[in-house]
PDB file of C-alpha atoms in Angstrom:
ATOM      1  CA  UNK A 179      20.205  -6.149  69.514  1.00 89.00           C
ATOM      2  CA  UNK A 180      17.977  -8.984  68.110  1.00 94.00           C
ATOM      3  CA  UNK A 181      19.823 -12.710  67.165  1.00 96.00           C
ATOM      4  CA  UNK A 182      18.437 -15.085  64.968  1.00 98.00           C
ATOM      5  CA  UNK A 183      19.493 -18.373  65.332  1.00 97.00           C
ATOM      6  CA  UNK A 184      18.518 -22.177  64.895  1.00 95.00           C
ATOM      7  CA  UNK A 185      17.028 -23.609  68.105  1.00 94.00           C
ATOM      8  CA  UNK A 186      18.326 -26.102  70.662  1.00 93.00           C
ATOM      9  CA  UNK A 187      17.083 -27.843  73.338  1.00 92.00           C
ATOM     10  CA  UNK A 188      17.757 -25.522  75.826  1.00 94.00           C
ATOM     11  CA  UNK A 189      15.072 -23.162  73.807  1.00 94.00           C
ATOM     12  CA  UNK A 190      11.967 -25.774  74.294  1.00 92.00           C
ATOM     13  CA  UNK A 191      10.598 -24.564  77.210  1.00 91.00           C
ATOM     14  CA  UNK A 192      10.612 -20.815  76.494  1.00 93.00           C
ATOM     15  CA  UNK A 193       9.046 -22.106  72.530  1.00 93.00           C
ATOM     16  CA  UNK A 194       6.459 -23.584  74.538  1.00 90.00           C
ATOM     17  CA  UNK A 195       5.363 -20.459  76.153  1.00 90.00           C
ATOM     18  CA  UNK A 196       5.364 -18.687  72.872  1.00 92.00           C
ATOM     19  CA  UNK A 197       3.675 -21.373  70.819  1.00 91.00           C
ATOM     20  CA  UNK A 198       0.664 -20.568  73.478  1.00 90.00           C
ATOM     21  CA  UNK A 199       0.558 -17.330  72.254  1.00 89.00           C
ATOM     22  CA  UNK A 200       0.012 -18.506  68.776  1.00 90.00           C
ATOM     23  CA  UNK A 201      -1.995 -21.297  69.364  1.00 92.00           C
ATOM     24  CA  UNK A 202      -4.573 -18.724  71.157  1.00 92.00           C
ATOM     25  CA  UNK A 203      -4.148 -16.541  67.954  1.00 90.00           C
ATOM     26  CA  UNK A 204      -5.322 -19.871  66.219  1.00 91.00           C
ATOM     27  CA  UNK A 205      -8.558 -20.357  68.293  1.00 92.00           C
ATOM     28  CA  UNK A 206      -9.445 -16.889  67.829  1.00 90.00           C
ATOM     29  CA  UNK A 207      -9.570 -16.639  64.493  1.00 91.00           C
ATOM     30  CA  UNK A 208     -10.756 -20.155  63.496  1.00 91.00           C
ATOM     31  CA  UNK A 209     -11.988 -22.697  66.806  1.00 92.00           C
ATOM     32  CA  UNK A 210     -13.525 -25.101  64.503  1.00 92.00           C
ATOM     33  CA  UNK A 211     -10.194 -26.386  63.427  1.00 91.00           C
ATOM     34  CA  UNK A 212      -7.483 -25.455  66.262  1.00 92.00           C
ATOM     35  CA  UNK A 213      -7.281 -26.319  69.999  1.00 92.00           C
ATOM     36  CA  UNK A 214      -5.088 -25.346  72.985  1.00 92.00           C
ATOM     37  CA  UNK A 215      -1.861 -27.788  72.999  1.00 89.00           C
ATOM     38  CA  UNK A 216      -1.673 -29.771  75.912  1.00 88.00           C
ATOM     39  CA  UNK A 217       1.279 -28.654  77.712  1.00 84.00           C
ATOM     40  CA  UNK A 218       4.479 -30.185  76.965  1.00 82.00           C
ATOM     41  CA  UNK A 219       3.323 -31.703  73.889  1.00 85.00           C
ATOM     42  CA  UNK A 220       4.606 -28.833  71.924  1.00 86.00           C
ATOM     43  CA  UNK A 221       8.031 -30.017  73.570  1.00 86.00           C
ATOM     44  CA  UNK A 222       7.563 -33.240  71.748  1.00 84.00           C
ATOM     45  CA  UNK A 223       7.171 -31.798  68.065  1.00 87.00           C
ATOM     46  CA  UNK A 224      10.408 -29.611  68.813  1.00 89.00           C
ATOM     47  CA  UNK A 225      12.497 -32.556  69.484  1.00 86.00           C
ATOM     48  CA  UNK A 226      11.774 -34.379  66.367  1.00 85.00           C
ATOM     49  CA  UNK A 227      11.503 -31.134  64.239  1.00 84.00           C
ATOM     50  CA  UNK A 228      15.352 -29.705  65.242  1.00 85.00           C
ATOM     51  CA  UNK A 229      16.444 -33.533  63.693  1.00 86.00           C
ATOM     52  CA  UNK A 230      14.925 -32.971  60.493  1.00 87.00           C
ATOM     53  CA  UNK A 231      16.671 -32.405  57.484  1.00 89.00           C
ATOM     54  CA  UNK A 232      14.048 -30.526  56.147  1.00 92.00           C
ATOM     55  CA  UNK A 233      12.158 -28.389  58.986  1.00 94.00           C
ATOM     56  CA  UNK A 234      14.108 -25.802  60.355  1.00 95.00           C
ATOM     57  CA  UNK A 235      13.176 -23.852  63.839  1.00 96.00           C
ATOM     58  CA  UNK A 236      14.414 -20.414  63.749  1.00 97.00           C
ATOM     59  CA  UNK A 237      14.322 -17.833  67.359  1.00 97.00           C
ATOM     60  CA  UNK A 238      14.917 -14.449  67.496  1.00 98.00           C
ATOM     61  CA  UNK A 239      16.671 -13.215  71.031  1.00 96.00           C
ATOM     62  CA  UNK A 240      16.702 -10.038  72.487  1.00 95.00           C
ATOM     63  CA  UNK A 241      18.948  -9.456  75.816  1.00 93.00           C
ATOM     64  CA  UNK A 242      19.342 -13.547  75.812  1.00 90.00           C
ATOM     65  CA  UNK A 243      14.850 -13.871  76.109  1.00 95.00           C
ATOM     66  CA  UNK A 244      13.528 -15.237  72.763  1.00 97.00           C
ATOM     67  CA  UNK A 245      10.863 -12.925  71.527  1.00 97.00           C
ATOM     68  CA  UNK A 246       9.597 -14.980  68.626  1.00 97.00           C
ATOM     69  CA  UNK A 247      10.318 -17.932  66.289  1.00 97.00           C
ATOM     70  CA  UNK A 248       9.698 -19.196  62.708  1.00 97.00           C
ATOM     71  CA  UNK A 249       9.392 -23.061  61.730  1.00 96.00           C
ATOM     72  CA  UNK A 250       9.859 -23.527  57.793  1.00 97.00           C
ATOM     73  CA  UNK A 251       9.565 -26.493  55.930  1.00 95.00           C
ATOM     74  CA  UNK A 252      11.631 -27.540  52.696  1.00 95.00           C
ATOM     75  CA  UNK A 253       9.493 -29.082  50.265  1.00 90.00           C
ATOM     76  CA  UNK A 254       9.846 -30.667  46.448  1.00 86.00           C
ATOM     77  CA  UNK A 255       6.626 -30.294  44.210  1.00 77.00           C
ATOM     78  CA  UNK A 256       4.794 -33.460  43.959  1.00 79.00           C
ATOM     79  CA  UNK A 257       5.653 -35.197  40.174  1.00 83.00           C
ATOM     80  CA  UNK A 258       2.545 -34.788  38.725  1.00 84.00           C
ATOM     81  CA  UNK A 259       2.953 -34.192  34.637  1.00 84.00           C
ATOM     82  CA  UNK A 260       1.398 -30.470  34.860  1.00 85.00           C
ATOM     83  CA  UNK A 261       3.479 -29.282  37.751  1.00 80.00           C
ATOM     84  CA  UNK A 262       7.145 -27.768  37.307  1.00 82.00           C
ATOM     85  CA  UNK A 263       9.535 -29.652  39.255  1.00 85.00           C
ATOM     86  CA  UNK A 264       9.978 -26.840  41.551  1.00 90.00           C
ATOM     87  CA  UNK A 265      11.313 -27.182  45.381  1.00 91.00           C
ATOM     88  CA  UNK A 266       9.462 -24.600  48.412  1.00 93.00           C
ATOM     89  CA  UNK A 267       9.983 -23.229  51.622  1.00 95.00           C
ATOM     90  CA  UNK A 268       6.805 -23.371  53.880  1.00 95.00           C
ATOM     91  CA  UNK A 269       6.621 -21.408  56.701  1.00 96.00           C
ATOM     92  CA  UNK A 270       4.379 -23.668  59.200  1.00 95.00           C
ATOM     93  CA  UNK A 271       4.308 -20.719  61.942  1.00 95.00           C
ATOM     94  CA  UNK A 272       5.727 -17.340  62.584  1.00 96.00           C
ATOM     95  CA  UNK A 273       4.561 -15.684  65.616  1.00 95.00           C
ATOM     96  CA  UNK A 274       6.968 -12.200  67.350  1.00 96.00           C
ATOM     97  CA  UNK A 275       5.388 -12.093  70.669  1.00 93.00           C
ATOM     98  CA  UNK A 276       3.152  -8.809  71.166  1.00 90.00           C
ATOM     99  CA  UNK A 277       4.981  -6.852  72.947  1.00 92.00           C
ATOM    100  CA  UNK A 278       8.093  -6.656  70.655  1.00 92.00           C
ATOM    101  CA  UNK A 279       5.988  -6.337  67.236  1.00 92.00           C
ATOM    102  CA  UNK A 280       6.494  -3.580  64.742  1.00 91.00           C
ATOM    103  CA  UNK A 281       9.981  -3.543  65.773  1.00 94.00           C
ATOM    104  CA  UNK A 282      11.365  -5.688  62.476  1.00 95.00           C
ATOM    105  CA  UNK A 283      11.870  -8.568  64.578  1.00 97.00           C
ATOM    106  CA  UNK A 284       9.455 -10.734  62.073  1.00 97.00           C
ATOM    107  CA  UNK A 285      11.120  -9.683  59.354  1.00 97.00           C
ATOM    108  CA  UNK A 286      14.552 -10.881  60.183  1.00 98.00           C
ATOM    109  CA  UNK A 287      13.130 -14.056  61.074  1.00 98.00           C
ATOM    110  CA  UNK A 288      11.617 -14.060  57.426  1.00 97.00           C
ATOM    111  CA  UNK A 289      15.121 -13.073  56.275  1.00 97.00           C
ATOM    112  CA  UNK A 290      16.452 -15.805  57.598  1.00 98.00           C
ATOM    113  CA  UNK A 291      13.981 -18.416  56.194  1.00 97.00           C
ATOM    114  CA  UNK A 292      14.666 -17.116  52.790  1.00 97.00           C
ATOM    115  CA  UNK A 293      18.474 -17.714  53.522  1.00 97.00           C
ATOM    116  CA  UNK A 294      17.810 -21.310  54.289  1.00 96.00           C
ATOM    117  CA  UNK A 295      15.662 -21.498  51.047  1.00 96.00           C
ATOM    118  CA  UNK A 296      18.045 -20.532  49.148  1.00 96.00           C
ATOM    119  CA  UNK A 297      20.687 -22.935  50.416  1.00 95.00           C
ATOM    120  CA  UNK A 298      18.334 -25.773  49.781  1.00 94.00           C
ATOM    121  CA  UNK A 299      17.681 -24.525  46.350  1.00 94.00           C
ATOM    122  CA  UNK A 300      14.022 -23.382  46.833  1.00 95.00           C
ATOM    123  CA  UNK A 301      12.344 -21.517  43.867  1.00 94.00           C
ATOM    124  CA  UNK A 302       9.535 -20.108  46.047  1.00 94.00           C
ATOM    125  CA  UNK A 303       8.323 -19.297  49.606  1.00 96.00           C
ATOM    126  CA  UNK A 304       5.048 -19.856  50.508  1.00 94.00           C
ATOM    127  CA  UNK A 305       3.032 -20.049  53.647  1.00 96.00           C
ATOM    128  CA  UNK A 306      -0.834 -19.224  54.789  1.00 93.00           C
ATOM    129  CA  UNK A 307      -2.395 -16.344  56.548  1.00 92.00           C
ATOM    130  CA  UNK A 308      -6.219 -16.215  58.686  1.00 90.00           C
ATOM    131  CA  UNK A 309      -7.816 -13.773  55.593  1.00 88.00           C
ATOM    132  CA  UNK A 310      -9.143 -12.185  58.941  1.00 89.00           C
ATOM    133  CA  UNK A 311      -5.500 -11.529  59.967  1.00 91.00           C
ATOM    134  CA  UNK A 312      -5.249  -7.983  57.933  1.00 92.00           C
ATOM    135  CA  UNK A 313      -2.499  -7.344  59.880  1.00 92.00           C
ATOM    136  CA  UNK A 314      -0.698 -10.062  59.283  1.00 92.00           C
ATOM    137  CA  UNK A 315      -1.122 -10.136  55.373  1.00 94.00           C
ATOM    138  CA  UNK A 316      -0.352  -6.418  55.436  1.00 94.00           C
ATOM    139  CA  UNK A 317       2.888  -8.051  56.747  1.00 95.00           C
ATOM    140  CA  UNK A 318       3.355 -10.677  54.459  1.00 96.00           C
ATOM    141  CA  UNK A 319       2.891  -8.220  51.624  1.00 96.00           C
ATOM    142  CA  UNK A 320       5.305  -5.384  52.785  1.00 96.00           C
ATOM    143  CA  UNK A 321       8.063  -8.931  52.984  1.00 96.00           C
ATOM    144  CA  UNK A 322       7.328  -9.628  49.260  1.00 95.00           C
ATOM    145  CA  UNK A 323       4.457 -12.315  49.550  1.00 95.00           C
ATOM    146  CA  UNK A 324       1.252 -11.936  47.642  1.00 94.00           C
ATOM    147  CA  UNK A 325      -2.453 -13.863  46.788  1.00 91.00           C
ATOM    148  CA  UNK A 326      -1.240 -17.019  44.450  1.00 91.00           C
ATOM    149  CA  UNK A 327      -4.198 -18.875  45.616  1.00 88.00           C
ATOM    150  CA  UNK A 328      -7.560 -18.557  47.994  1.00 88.00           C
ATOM    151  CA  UNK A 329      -8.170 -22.035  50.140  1.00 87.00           C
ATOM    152  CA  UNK A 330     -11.699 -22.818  50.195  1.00 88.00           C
ATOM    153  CA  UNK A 331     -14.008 -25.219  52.252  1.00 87.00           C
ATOM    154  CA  UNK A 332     -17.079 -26.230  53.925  1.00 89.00           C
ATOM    155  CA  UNK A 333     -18.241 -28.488  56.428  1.00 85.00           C
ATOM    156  CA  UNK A 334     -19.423 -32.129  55.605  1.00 93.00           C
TER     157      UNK A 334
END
């Protein structure tokens, strides 16, 4: 059976672990803008991020080992005289370590998030996927998510 819950302290060394996994992800698809995390700085971010108001740190369990995680952000639009005054959940990072995938694991997570939108009176979700990532947008899409808007750049 699979528990989603907020994390705690107690969860910050096994999130450490998992946030490798992602982080590698990260470096594969785009080393020009993502490094390895030095250990135990990840630890760090955790501690400040389960004090926020506004960032919440989901885990999923599975016989009492987390097997994955999702960190969403609540967000207000910016006031800028063309944009609706509309409030957002972001989801920073989702990653369902590889051996339990394709088991609905990430979707619960998503689940979840949503739930906590809602509560904070969110309009939207949004978050970002690697466009090489096909399975991963293949994901986002079969969770209700689709193409708003294509980031762009270049180096300088």
């Amino acid at each position: 059976m699979i528990v989603i819950r907020k994390a705690k302290k107690e969860d910050f060394a096994a999130l450490e672990e998992l946030y490798t996994e992602l982080e590698k992800d990260a470096v594969m698809y785009q080393p020009e803008h993502f490094i390895l995390s030095k250990k135990g700085e990840r630890t760090k971010q955790l501690e400040l991020l389960t004090k926020s108001e506004n960032q919440l740190m989901l885990i999923a369990e599975k016989d009492e080992r987390i097997v994955g995680f999702a960190h969403v952000l609540f967000a207000k639009a910016k006031e800028i005289s063309c944009l609706k005054p509309q409030s957002n959940i972001y989801l920073q990072d989702l990653l369902v370590t590889e051996k339990c995938r394709s088991k609905g694991i990430g979707t619960l997570l998503l689940n979840a998030a949503k739930e906590y939108g809602r509560e904070k009176g969110a309009n939207f979700f949004r978050t970002q996927v690697f466009p090489m990532n096909k399975a991963g947008m293949r994901f986002y899409e079969r969770n209700g998510f689709s193409a708003k808007m294509i980031t762009i750049e270049c180096p300088l």
